[in-house]
mmCIF file of C-alpha atoms in Angstrom:
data_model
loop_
_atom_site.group_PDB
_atom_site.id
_atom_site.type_symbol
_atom_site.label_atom_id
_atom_site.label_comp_id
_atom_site.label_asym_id
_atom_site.label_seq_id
_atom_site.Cartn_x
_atom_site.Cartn_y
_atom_site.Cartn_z
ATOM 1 C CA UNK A 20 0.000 0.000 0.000
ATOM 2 C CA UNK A 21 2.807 1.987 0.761
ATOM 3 C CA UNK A 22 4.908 1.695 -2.424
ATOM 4 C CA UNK A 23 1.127 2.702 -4.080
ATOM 5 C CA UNK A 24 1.087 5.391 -2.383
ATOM 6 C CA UNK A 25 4.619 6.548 -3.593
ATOM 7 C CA UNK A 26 3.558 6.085 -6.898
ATOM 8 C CA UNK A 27 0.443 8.387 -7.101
ATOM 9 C CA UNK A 28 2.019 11.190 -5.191
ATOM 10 C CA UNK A 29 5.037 10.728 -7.917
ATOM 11 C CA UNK A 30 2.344 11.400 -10.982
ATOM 12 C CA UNK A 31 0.779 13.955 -9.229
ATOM 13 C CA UNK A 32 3.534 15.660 -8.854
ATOM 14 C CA UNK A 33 4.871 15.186 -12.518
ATOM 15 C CA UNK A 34 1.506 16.226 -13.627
ATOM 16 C CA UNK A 35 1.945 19.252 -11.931
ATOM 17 C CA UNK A 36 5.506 19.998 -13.105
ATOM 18 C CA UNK A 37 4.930 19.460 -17.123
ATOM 19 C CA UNK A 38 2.525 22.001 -17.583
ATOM 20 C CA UNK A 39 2.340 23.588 -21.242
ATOM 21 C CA UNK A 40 4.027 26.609 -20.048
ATOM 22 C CA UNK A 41 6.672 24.213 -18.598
ATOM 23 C CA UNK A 42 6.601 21.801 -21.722
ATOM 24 C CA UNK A 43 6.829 24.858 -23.932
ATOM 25 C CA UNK A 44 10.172 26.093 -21.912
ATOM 26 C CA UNK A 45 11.816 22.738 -22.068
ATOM 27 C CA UNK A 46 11.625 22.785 -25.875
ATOM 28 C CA UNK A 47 14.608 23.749 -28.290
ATOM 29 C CA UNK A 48 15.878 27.564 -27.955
ATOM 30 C CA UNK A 49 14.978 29.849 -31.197
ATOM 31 C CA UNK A 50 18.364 30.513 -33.337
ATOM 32 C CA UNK A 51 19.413 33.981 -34.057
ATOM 33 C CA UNK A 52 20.390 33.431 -37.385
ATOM 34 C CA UNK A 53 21.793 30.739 -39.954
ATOM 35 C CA UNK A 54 25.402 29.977 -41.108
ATOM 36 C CA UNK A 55 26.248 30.681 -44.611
ATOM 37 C CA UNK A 56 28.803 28.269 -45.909
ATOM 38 C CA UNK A 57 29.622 25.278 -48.501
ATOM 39 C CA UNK A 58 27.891 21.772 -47.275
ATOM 40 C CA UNK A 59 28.441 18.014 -48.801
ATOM 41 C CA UNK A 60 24.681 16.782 -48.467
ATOM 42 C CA UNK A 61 23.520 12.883 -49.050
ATOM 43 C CA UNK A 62 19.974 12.550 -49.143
ATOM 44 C CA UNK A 63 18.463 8.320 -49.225
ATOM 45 C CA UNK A 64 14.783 7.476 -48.988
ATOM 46 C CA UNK A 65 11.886 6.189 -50.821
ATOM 47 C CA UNK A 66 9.311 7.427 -53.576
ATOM 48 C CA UNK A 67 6.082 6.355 -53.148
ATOM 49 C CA UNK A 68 3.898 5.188 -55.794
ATOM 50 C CA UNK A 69 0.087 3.670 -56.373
ATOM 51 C CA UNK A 70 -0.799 1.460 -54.071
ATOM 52 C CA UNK A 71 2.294 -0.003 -51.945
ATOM 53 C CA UNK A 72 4.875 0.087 -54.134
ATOM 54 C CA UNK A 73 7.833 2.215 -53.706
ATOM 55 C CA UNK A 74 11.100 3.606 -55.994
ATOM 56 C CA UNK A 75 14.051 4.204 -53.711
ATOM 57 C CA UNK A 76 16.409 6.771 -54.192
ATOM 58 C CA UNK A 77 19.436 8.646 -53.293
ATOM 59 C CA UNK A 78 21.282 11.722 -53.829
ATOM 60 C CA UNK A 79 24.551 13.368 -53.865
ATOM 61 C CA UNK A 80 24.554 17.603 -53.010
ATOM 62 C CA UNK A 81 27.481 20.041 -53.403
ATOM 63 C CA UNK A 82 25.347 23.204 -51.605
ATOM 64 C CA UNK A 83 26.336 26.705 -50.790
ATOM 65 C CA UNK A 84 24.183 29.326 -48.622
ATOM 66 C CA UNK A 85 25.396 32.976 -49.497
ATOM 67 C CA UNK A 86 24.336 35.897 -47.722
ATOM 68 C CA UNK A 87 20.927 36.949 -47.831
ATOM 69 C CA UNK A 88 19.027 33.470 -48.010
ATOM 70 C CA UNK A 89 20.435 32.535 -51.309
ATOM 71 C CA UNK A 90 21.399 28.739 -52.079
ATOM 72 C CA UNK A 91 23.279 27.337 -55.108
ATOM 73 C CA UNK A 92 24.002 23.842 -55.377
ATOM 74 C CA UNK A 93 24.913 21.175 -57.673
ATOM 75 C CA UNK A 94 23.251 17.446 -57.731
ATOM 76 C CA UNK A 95 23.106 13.706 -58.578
ATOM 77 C CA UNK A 96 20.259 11.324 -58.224
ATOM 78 C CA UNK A 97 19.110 8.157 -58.789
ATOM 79 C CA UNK A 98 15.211 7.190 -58.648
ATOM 80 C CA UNK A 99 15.006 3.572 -58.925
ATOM 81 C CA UNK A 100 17.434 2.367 -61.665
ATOM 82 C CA UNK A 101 17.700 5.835 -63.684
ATOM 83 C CA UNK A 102 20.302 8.695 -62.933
ATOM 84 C CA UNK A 103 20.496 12.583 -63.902
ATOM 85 C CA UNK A 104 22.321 15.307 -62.525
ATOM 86 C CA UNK A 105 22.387 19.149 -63.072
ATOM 87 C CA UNK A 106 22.863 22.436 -61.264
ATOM 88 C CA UNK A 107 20.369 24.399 -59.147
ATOM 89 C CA UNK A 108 19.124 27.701 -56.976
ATOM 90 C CA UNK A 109 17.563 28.526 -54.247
ATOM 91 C CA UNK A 110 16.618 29.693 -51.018
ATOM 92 C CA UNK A 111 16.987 29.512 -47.176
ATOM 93 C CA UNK A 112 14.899 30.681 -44.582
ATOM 94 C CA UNK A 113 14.997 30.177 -40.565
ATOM 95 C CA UNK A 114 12.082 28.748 -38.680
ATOM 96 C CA UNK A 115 11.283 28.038 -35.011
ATOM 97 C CA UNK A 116 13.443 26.127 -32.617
ATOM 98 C CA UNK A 117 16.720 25.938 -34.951
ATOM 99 C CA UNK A 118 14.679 24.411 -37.737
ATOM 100 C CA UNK A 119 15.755 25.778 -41.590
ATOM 101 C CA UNK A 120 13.652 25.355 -44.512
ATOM 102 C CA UNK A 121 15.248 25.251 -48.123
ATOM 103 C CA UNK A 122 13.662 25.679 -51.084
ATOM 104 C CA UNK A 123 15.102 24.226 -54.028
ATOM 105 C CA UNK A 124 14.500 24.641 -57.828
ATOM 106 C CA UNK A 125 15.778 21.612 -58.909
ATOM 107 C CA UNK A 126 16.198 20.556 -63.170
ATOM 108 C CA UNK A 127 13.056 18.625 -62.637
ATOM 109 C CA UNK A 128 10.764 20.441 -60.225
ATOM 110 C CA UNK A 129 10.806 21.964 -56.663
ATOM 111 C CA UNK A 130 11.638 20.578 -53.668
ATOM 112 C CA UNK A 131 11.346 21.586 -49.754
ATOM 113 C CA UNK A 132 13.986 20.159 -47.046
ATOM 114 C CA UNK A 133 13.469 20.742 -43.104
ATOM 115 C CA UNK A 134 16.741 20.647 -41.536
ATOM 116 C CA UNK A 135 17.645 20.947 -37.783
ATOM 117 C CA UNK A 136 20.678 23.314 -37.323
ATOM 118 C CA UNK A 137 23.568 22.526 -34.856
ATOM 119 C CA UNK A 138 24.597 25.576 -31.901
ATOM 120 C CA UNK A 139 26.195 27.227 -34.794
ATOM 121 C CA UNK A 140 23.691 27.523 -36.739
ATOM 122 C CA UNK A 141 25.300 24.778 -39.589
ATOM 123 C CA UNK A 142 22.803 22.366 -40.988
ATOM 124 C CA UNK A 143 22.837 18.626 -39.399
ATOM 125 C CA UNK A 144 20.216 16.435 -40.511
ATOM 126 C CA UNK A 145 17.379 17.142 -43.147
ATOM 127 C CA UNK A 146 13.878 15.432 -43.814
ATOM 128 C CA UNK A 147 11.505 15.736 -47.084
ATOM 129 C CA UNK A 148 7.795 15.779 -45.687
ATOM 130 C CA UNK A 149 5.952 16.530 -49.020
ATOM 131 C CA UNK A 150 3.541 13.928 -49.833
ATOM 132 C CA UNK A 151 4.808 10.487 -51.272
ATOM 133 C CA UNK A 152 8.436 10.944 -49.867
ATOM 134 C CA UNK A 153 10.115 9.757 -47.190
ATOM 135 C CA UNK A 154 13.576 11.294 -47.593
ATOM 136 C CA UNK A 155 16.238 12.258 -44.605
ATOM 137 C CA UNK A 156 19.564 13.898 -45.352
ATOM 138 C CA UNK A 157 22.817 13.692 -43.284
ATOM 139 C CA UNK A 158 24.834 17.438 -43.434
ATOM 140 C CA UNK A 159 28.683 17.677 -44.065
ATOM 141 C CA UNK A 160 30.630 21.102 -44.051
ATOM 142 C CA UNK A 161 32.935 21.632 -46.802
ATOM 143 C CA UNK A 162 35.863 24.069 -46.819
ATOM 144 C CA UNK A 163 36.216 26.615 -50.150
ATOM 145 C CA UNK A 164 38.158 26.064 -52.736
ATOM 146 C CA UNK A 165 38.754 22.682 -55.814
ATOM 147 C CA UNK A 166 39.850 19.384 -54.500
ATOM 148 C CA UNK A 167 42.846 17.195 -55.593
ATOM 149 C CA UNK A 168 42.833 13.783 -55.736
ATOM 150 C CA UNK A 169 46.073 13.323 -53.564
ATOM 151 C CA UNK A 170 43.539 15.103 -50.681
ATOM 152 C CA UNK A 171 42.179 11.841 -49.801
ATOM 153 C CA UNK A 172 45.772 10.349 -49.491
ATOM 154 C CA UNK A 173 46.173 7.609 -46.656
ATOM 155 C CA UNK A 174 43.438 5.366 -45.091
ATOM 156 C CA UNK A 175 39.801 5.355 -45.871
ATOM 157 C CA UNK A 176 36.996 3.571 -43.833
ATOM 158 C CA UNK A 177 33.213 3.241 -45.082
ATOM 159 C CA UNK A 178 29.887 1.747 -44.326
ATOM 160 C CA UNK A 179 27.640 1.637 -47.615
ATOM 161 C CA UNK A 180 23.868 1.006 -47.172
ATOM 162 C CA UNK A 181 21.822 0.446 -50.227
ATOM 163 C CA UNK A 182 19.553 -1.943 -52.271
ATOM 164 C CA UNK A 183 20.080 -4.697 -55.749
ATOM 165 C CA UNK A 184 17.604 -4.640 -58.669
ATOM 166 C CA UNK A 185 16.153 -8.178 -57.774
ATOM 167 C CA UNK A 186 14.735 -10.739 -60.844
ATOM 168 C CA UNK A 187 11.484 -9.686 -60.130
ATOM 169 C CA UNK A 188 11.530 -6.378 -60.287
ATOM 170 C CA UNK A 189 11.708 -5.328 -57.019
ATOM 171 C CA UNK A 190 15.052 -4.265 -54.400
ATOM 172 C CA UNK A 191 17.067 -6.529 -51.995
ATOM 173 C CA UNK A 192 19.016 -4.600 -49.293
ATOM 174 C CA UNK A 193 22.639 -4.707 -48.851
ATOM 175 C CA UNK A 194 25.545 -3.382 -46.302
ATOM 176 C CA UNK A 195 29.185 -3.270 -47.130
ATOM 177 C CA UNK A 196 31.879 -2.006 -44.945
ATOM 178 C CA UNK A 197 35.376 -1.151 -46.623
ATOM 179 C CA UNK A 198 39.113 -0.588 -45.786
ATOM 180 C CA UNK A 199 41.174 1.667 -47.965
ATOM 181 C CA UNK A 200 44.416 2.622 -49.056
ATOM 182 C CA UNK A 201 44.329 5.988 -51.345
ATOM 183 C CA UNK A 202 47.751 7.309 -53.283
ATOM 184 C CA UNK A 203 47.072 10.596 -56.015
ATOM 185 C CA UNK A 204 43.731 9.494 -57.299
ATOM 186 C CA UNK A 205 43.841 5.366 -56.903
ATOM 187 C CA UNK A 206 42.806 3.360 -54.504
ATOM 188 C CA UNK A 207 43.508 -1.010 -53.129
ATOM 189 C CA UNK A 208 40.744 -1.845 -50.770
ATOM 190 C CA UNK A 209 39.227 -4.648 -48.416
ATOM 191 C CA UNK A 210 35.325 -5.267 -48.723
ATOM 192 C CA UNK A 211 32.868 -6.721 -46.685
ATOM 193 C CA UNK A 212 29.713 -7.347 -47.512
ATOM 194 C CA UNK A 213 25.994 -8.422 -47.224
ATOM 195 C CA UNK A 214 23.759 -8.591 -50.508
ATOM 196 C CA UNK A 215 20.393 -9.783 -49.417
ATOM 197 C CA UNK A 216 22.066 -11.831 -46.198
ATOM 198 C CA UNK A 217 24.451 -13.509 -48.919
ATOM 199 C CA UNK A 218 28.108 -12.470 -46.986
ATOM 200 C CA UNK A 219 31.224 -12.185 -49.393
ATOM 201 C CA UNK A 220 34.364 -10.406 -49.037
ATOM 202 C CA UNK A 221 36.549 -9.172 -51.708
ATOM 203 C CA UNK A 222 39.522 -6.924 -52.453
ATOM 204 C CA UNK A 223 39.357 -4.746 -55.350
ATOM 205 C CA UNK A 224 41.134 -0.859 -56.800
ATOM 206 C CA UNK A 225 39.841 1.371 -58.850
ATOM 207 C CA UNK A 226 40.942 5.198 -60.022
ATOM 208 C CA UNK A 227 38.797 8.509 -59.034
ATOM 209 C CA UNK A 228 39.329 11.316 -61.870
ATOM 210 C CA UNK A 229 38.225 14.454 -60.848
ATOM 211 C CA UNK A 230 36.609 17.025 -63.121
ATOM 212 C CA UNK A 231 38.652 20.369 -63.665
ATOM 213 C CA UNK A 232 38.606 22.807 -61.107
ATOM 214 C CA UNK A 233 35.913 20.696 -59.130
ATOM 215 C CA UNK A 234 35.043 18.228 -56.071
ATOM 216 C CA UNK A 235 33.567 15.877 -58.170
ATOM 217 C CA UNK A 236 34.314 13.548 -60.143
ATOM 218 C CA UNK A 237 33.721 9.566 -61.481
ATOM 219 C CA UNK A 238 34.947 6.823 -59.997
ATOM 220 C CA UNK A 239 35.489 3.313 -61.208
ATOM 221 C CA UNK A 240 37.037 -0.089 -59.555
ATOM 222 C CA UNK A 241 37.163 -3.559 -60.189
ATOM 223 C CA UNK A 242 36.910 -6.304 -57.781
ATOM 224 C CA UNK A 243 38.782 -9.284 -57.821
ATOM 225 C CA UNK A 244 35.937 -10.877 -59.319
ATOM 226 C CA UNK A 245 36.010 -8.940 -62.619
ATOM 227 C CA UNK A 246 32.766 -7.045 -61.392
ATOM 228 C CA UNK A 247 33.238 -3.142 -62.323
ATOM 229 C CA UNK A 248 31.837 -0.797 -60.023
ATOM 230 C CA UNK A 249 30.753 3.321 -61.355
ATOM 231 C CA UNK A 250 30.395 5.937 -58.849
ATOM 232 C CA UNK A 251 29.583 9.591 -58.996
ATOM 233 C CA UNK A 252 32.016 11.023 -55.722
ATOM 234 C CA UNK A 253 32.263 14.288 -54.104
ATOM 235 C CA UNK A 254 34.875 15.052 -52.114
ATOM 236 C CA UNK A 255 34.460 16.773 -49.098
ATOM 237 C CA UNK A 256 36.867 19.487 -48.091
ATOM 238 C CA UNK A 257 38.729 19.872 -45.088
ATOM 239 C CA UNK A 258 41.541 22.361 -44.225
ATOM 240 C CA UNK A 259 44.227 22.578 -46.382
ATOM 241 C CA UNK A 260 46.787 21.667 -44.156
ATOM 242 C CA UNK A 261 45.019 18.343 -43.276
ATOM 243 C CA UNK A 262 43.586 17.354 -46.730
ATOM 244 C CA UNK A 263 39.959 15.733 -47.299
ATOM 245 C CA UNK A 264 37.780 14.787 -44.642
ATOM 246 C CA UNK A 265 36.681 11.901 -46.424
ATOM 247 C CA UNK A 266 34.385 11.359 -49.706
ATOM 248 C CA UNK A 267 30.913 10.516 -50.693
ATOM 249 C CA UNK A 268 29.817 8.370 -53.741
ATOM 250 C CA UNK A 269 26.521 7.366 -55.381
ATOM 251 C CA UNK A 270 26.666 3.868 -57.287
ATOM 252 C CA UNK A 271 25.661 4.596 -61.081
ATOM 253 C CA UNK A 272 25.137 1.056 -62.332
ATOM 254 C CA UNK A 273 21.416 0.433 -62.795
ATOM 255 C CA UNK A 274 21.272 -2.681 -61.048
ATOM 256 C CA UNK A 275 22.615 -1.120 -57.893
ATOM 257 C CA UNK A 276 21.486 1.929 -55.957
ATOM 258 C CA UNK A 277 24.228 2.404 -52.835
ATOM 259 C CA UNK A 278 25.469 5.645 -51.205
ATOM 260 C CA UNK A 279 28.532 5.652 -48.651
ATOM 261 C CA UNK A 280 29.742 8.316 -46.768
ATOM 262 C CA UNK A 281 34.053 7.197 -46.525
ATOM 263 C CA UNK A 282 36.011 9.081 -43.633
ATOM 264 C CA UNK A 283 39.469 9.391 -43.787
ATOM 265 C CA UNK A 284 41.494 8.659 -40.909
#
């Protein structure tokens, strides 16, 4: 009876305490304003169409937010087993609790992107709410300034999530996770992998080739297989005197639709 006792005092008093005046002042401060800068951006999700079937897709962002609101970016997509890619303006515009809202004119149509801001006001993580996507972003600053390929010298570790066109027309998850070496542009590495629960391991290279004067570029490798693997990649920019912070890439084969975000050590 006691330890009853203990228990309805305890929710009367929480009642008491998370009042909407309280539950309002425990929610996230307001910003003052947002930060303008270059971000690396990698958006995965799902399309939906009639009834329940669904196209996923994935996306690769090179985005800038100037003074005044203004956002220009650069993108590559894949919906289901088609790819396109193409430049594109915008806007920015802050909302309540630390929330931003970008507006984006893409090459084939609008889009809107919610995206919770950090203390700094940098974007974090994003999420598409218009109706038939379900689409969340992951946020990576970028410093100014081209890349090299020699920028992502040394070791590079990844973990790939993604989906195989399957016989019957639908998509069977995989996860890889990769070890590699990088020296001016080419790259030996280790991979580990899951296609549908099928586990296989393989080592493989491949050469990134950068276009002029840019962070992205294509990259292709072979696995010890014979399999031939195309990427679009983005590098992502880190301080000069430290080189790349790492690099994303977006699988361009039809058959496979994967996106990895690879950190250098």
């Amino acid at each position: 009876m006691r330890s009853s006792l203990l228990l309805l005092s305890a929710a009367s008093l929480l009642a008491q305490v998370m009042t909407p005046t309280a539950l309002q002042a425990a929610s996230p401060s307001s910003c003052s304003s947002l930060s303008p800068g270059r971000y690396a951006v990698w958006d995965m999700g799902v399309l939906k169409e009639s009834g329940s079937l669904s196209t996923p897709t994935a996306r690769l962002f090179e985005e800038r937010w100037l003074p005044g609101g203004r956002v220009e970016g650069s993108v590559v997509e894949r919906v289901g087993k088609e790819g396109r890619r193409g430049s594109y303006s915008g806007s920015v515009s802050l909302s309540k609790n630390c929330v931003a809202v970008v507006q984006r004119q893409l090459p084939w149509g609008p889009e809107r992107t919610e995206v919770v801001l950090d203390g700094r006001g940098r974007p974090l993580y994003g999420l598409i709410r218009q109706e038939k996507q379900v689409i969340t972003s992951s946020w990576l600053p970028m410093a100014s300034g081209s890349c090299r390929s020699s920028d992502l010298n040394g070791l590079v570790l990844s973990r790939q999530t993604g989906l195989n066109a399957s016989s019957g027309g639908g998509w069977i998850p995989n996860a890889v996770v990769q070890r590699e070496q990088w020296k001016d542009g080419k790259v030996q590495g280790l991979a580990l992998a899951s296609y549908g629960g099928h586990g296989e391991s393989a080592g493989y290279s491949g050469e990134l080739k950068l276009d002029p004067g840019s962070c992205w570029g294509s990259l292709v490798e072979k696995d010890q297989f014979g399999v031939t693997y195309n990427y679009w990649a983005l590098i992502v920019n880190g301080r000069k005197d430290k080189g790349a912070r790492g690099y994303l890439y977006l699988q361009r084969d039809p058959g496979n639709l994967t996106a990895a975000w690879l950190v250098r050590d």
